[in-house]
Amino acid sequence: MPTPLMGLLLLMSVVAVPTCILAIVLMLRNPPRSLSKICAILALIFGFSATAVYCYGWFTVTLGGPFPELCEDRNASGAQLASLQQDYWPLRNACIYSDGSTVEHVSMSINVFVYVPAGLAVLLICAAVFLYRRARHIPEGTS
């Protein structure tokens, strides 16, 4: 992905998360609000959080990242480091040695901080749709 697009996504996410948190606070101050709207805004918070963390990791990889520090100059068999190969998803680094062996480093913290909020966002969207449809089918005179 091009750098300006990732920068725009990162900026948008960094602005959207506090805005959504403010919206939640304002919604909870003036009850009663529909639970489906609260779930939808929470889904936005988690979705934008996952986007911000991924964009941060992408920029880390693009700018050289912490990955080269993880590679040893020589592997266990004594072969020298020949090259580095970095992938943008799932934000990993491969240390390639002169004897053809490869050691991969996958940043679990980045993956956990991307996968968990993204999964929660999907679950909250499903819950919001379910609650919205359920509330729409309940007659207004009943509770």
PDB file of C-alpha atoms in Angstrom:
ATOM      1  CA  MET A   1       0.000   0.000   0.000  1.00  0.00           C
ATOM      2  CA  PRO A   2       1.241   3.468  -0.690  1.00  0.00           C
ATOM      3  CA  THR A   3       2.595   5.482   2.199  1.00  0.00           C
ATOM      4  CA  PRO A   4       0.137   8.432   1.877  1.00  0.00           C
ATOM      5  CA  LEU A   5      -2.851   6.077   2.116  1.00  0.00           C
ATOM      6  CA  MET A   6      -1.471   4.404   5.232  1.00  0.00           C
ATOM      7  CA  GLY A   7      -0.694   7.792   6.733  1.00  0.00           C
ATOM      8  CA  LEU A   8      -4.247   8.947   6.044  1.00  0.00           C
ATOM      9  CA  LEU A   9      -5.664   5.779   7.626  1.00  0.00           C
ATOM     10  CA  LEU A  10      -3.458   6.244  10.685  1.00  0.00           C
ATOM     11  CA  LEU A  11      -4.465   9.887  11.066  1.00  0.00           C
ATOM     12  CA  MET A  12      -8.135   9.073  10.574  1.00  0.00           C
ATOM     13  CA  SER A  13      -7.971   6.296  13.164  1.00  0.00           C
ATOM     14  CA  VAL A  14      -6.160   8.433  15.721  1.00  0.00           C
ATOM     15  CA  VAL A  15      -8.846  11.120  15.366  1.00  0.00           C
ATOM     16  CA  ALA A  16     -11.816   8.721  15.200  1.00  0.00           C
ATOM     17  CA  VAL A  17     -11.111   6.746  18.392  1.00  0.00           C
ATOM     18  CA  PRO A  18     -11.349   9.717  20.811  1.00  0.00           C
ATOM     19  CA  THR A  19     -14.339  11.044  18.853  1.00  0.00           C
ATOM     20  CA  CYS A  20     -16.169   7.733  19.259  1.00  0.00           C
ATOM     21  CA  ILE A  21     -15.263   7.601  22.951  1.00  0.00           C
ATOM     22  CA  LEU A  22     -16.730  11.093  23.379  1.00  0.00           C
ATOM     23  CA  ALA A  23     -19.882   9.983  21.564  1.00  0.00           C
ATOM     24  CA  ILE A  24     -20.232   6.983  23.918  1.00  0.00           C
ATOM     25  CA  VAL A  25     -19.817   9.224  26.968  1.00  0.00           C
ATOM     26  CA  LEU A  26     -22.439  11.641  25.672  1.00  0.00           C
ATOM     27  CA  MET A  27     -24.826   8.793  24.847  1.00  0.00           C
ATOM     28  CA  LEU A  28     -24.462   7.281  28.313  1.00  0.00           C
ATOM     29  CA  ARG A  29     -25.044  10.654  29.975  1.00  0.00           C
ATOM     30  CA  ASN A  30     -28.476  10.998  28.438  1.00  0.00           C
ATOM     31  CA  PRO A  31     -30.213   7.637  28.758  1.00  0.00           C
ATOM     32  CA  PRO A  32     -32.202   5.872  27.439  1.00  0.00           C
ATOM     33  CA  ARG A  33     -30.299   5.109  24.271  1.00  0.00           C
ATOM     34  CA  SER A  34     -30.632   2.051  22.148  1.00  0.00           C
ATOM     35  CA  LEU A  35     -28.124  -0.645  22.897  1.00  0.00           C
ATOM     36  CA  SER A  36     -27.600  -1.237  19.178  1.00  0.00           C
ATOM     37  CA  LYS A  37     -26.199   2.291  18.715  1.00  0.00           C
ATOM     38  CA  ILE A  38     -23.814   1.831  21.640  1.00  0.00           C
ATOM     39  CA  CYS A  39     -22.629  -1.506  20.197  1.00  0.00           C
ATOM     40  CA  ALA A  40     -22.108   0.117  16.795  1.00  0.00           C
ATOM     41  CA  ILE A  41     -19.983   2.922  18.243  1.00  0.00           C
ATOM     42  CA  LEU A  42     -17.973   0.438  20.324  1.00  0.00           C
ATOM     43  CA  ALA A  43     -17.382  -1.518  17.105  1.00  0.00           C
ATOM     44  CA  LEU A  44     -16.061   1.661  15.500  1.00  0.00           C
ATOM     45  CA  ILE A  45     -13.714   2.200  18.449  1.00  0.00           C
ATOM     46  CA  PHE A  46     -12.291  -1.317  18.208  1.00  0.00           C
ATOM     47  CA  GLY A  47     -12.119  -1.222  14.412  1.00  0.00           C
ATOM     48  CA  PHE A  48     -10.287   2.089  14.303  1.00  0.00           C
ATOM     49  CA  SER A  49      -7.975   0.936  17.114  1.00  0.00           C
ATOM     50  CA  ALA A  50      -7.014  -2.148  15.107  1.00  0.00           C
ATOM     51  CA  THR A  51      -6.450   0.037  12.039  1.00  0.00           C
ATOM     52  CA  ALA A  52      -4.229   2.446  13.981  1.00  0.00           C
ATOM     53  CA  VAL A  53      -2.080  -0.369  15.397  1.00  0.00           C
ATOM     54  CA  TYR A  54      -1.718  -2.022  11.987  1.00  0.00           C
ATOM     55  CA  CYS A  55      -0.761   1.273  10.322  1.00  0.00           C
ATOM     56  CA  TYR A  56       1.796   1.902  13.068  1.00  0.00           C
ATOM     57  CA  GLY A  57       3.280  -1.557  12.482  1.00  0.00           C
ATOM     58  CA  TRP A  58       3.274  -0.964   8.733  1.00  0.00           C
ATOM     59  CA  PHE A  59       5.221   2.259   9.156  1.00  0.00           C
ATOM     60  CA  THR A  60       7.629   0.484  11.501  1.00  0.00           C
ATOM     61  CA  VAL A  61       8.335  -2.143   8.837  1.00  0.00           C
ATOM     62  CA  THR A  62       8.545   0.470   6.067  1.00  0.00           C
ATOM     63  CA  LEU A  63      11.042   2.603   7.979  1.00  0.00           C
ATOM     64  CA  GLY A  64      13.314  -0.334   8.836  1.00  0.00           C
ATOM     65  CA  GLY A  65      11.574  -1.303  12.052  1.00  0.00           C
ATOM     66  CA  PRO A  66      12.994  -3.054  15.058  1.00  0.00           C
ATOM     67  CA  PHE A  67      13.380  -6.247  13.047  1.00  0.00           C
ATOM     68  CA  PRO A  68      17.031  -5.969  11.954  1.00  0.00           C
ATOM     69  CA  GLU A  69      17.982  -5.878  15.636  1.00  0.00           C
ATOM     70  CA  LEU A  70      16.421  -9.341  16.056  1.00  0.00           C
ATOM     71  CA  CYS A  71      18.687 -10.953  13.459  1.00  0.00           C
ATOM     72  CA  GLU A  72      21.957 -12.466  14.593  1.00  0.00           C
ATOM     73  CA  ASP A  73      25.054 -11.810  12.505  1.00  0.00           C
ATOM     74  CA  ARG A  74      25.663 -15.563  12.364  1.00  0.00           C
ATOM     75  CA  ASN A  75      23.238 -18.427  12.854  1.00  0.00           C
ATOM     76  CA  ALA A  76      23.858 -21.595  14.908  1.00  0.00           C
ATOM     77  CA  SER A  77      25.731 -23.294  12.053  1.00  0.00           C
ATOM     78  CA  GLY A  78      28.031 -20.277  11.571  1.00  0.00           C
ATOM     79  CA  ALA A  79      26.539 -18.920   8.328  1.00  0.00           C
ATOM     80  CA  GLN A  80      26.539 -15.145   7.933  1.00  0.00           C
ATOM     81  CA  LEU A  81      23.434 -13.014   7.580  1.00  0.00           C
ATOM     82  CA  ALA A  82      22.823 -12.572   3.845  1.00  0.00           C
ATOM     83  CA  SER A  83      19.631 -10.498   3.729  1.00  0.00           C
ATOM     84  CA  LEU A  84      16.420  -9.440   5.427  1.00  0.00           C
ATOM     85  CA  GLN A  85      12.963  -9.941   4.030  1.00  0.00           C
ATOM     86  CA  GLN A  86      10.120  -7.971   5.562  1.00  0.00           C
ATOM     87  CA  ASP A  87       6.430  -8.567   4.906  1.00  0.00           C
ATOM     88  CA  TYR A  88       3.697  -6.100   5.662  1.00  0.00           C
ATOM     89  CA  TRP A  89       1.096  -8.631   6.649  1.00  0.00           C
ATOM     90  CA  PRO A  90       1.378 -10.245   9.089  1.00  0.00           C
ATOM     91  CA  LEU A  91       4.162  -7.751   9.866  1.00  0.00           C
ATOM     92  CA  ARG A  92       6.991 -10.240   9.980  1.00  0.00           C
ATOM     93  CA  ASN A  93      10.691 -10.361   9.312  1.00  0.00           C
ATOM     94  CA  ALA A  94      12.791 -13.174   7.902  1.00  0.00           C
ATOM     95  CA  CYS A  95      16.540 -13.315   8.500  1.00  0.00           C
ATOM     96  CA  ILE A  96      18.053 -15.150   5.528  1.00  0.00           C
ATOM     97  CA  TYR A  97      21.529 -16.626   6.034  1.00  0.00           C
ATOM     98  CA  SER A  98      24.173 -17.529   3.459  1.00  0.00           C
ATOM     99  CA  ASP A  99      23.578 -21.276   3.882  1.00  0.00           C
ATOM    100  CA  GLY A 100      19.919 -20.832   2.854  1.00  0.00           C
ATOM    101  CA  SER A 101      18.427 -21.149   6.311  1.00  0.00           C
ATOM    102  CA  THR A 102      15.745 -18.700   7.389  1.00  0.00           C
ATOM    103  CA  VAL A 103      14.667 -17.510  10.820  1.00  0.00           C
ATOM    104  CA  GLU A 104      11.309 -15.736  10.958  1.00  0.00           C
ATOM    105  CA  HIS A 105      10.284 -13.237  13.577  1.00  0.00           C
ATOM    106  CA  VAL A 106       6.575 -12.477  13.894  1.00  0.00           C
ATOM    107  CA  SER A 107       5.585  -9.645  16.162  1.00  0.00           C
ATOM    108  CA  MET A 108       2.931 -11.233  18.356  1.00  0.00           C
ATOM    109  CA  SER A 109       2.134  -8.003  20.169  1.00  0.00           C
ATOM    110  CA  ILE A 110       1.216  -6.265  16.924  1.00  0.00           C
ATOM    111  CA  ASN A 111      -0.845  -9.249  15.771  1.00  0.00           C
ATOM    112  CA  VAL A 112      -2.661  -9.524  19.103  1.00  0.00           C
ATOM    113  CA  PHE A 113      -3.345  -5.796  19.161  1.00  0.00           C
ATOM    114  CA  VAL A 114      -4.733  -6.030  15.603  1.00  0.00           C
ATOM    115  CA  TYR A 115      -6.605  -9.362  15.658  1.00  0.00           C
ATOM    116  CA  VAL A 116      -8.344  -8.978  19.032  1.00  0.00           C
ATOM    117  CA  PRO A 117      -9.824  -5.491  18.467  1.00  0.00           C
ATOM    118  CA  ALA A 118     -10.761  -6.385  14.878  1.00  0.00           C
ATOM    119  CA  GLY A 119     -12.521  -9.539  16.089  1.00  0.00           C
ATOM    120  CA  LEU A 120     -14.326  -7.591  18.794  1.00  0.00           C
ATOM    121  CA  ALA A 121     -15.395  -5.032  16.193  1.00  0.00           C
ATOM    122  CA  VAL A 122     -16.912  -7.768  14.035  1.00  0.00           C
ATOM    123  CA  LEU A 123     -18.722  -9.298  17.034  1.00  0.00           C
ATOM    124  CA  LEU A 124     -20.062  -5.913  18.099  1.00  0.00           C
ATOM    125  CA  ILE A 125     -21.304  -5.143  14.580  1.00  0.00           C
ATOM    126  CA  CYS A 126     -23.161  -8.460  14.557  1.00  0.00           C
ATOM    127  CA  ALA A 127     -24.619  -7.711  18.000  1.00  0.00           C
ATOM    128  CA  ALA A 128     -25.670  -4.220  16.907  1.00  0.00           C
ATOM    129  CA  VAL A 129     -27.439  -5.583  13.820  1.00  0.00           C
ATOM    130  CA  PHE A 130     -29.165  -8.272  15.892  1.00  0.00           C
ATOM    131  CA  LEU A 131     -30.305  -5.779  18.551  1.00  0.00           C
ATOM    132  CA  TYR A 132     -31.481  -3.293  15.926  1.00  0.00           C
ATOM    133  CA  ARG A 133     -33.544  -5.912  14.093  1.00  0.00           C
ATOM    134  CA  ARG A 134     -34.943  -7.279  17.349  1.00  0.00           C
ATOM    135  CA  ALA A 135     -35.976  -3.814  18.534  1.00  0.00           C
ATOM    136  CA  ARG A 136     -37.586  -3.071  15.172  1.00  0.00           C
ATOM    137  CA  HIS A 137     -39.774  -6.201  15.350  1.00  0.00           C
ATOM    138  CA  ILE A 138     -41.035  -5.606  18.907  1.00  0.00           C
ATOM    139  CA  PRO A 139     -44.375  -3.730  18.931  1.00  0.00           C
ATOM    140  CA  GLU A 140     -44.155  -0.323  20.578  1.00  0.00           C
ATOM    141  CA  GLY A 141     -46.818  -1.047  23.214  1.00  0.00           C
ATOM    142  CA  THR A 142     -44.896  -3.988  24.720  1.00  0.00           C
ATOM    143  CA  SER A 143     -41.680  -4.041  26.654  1.00  0.00           C
TER     144      SER A 143
END
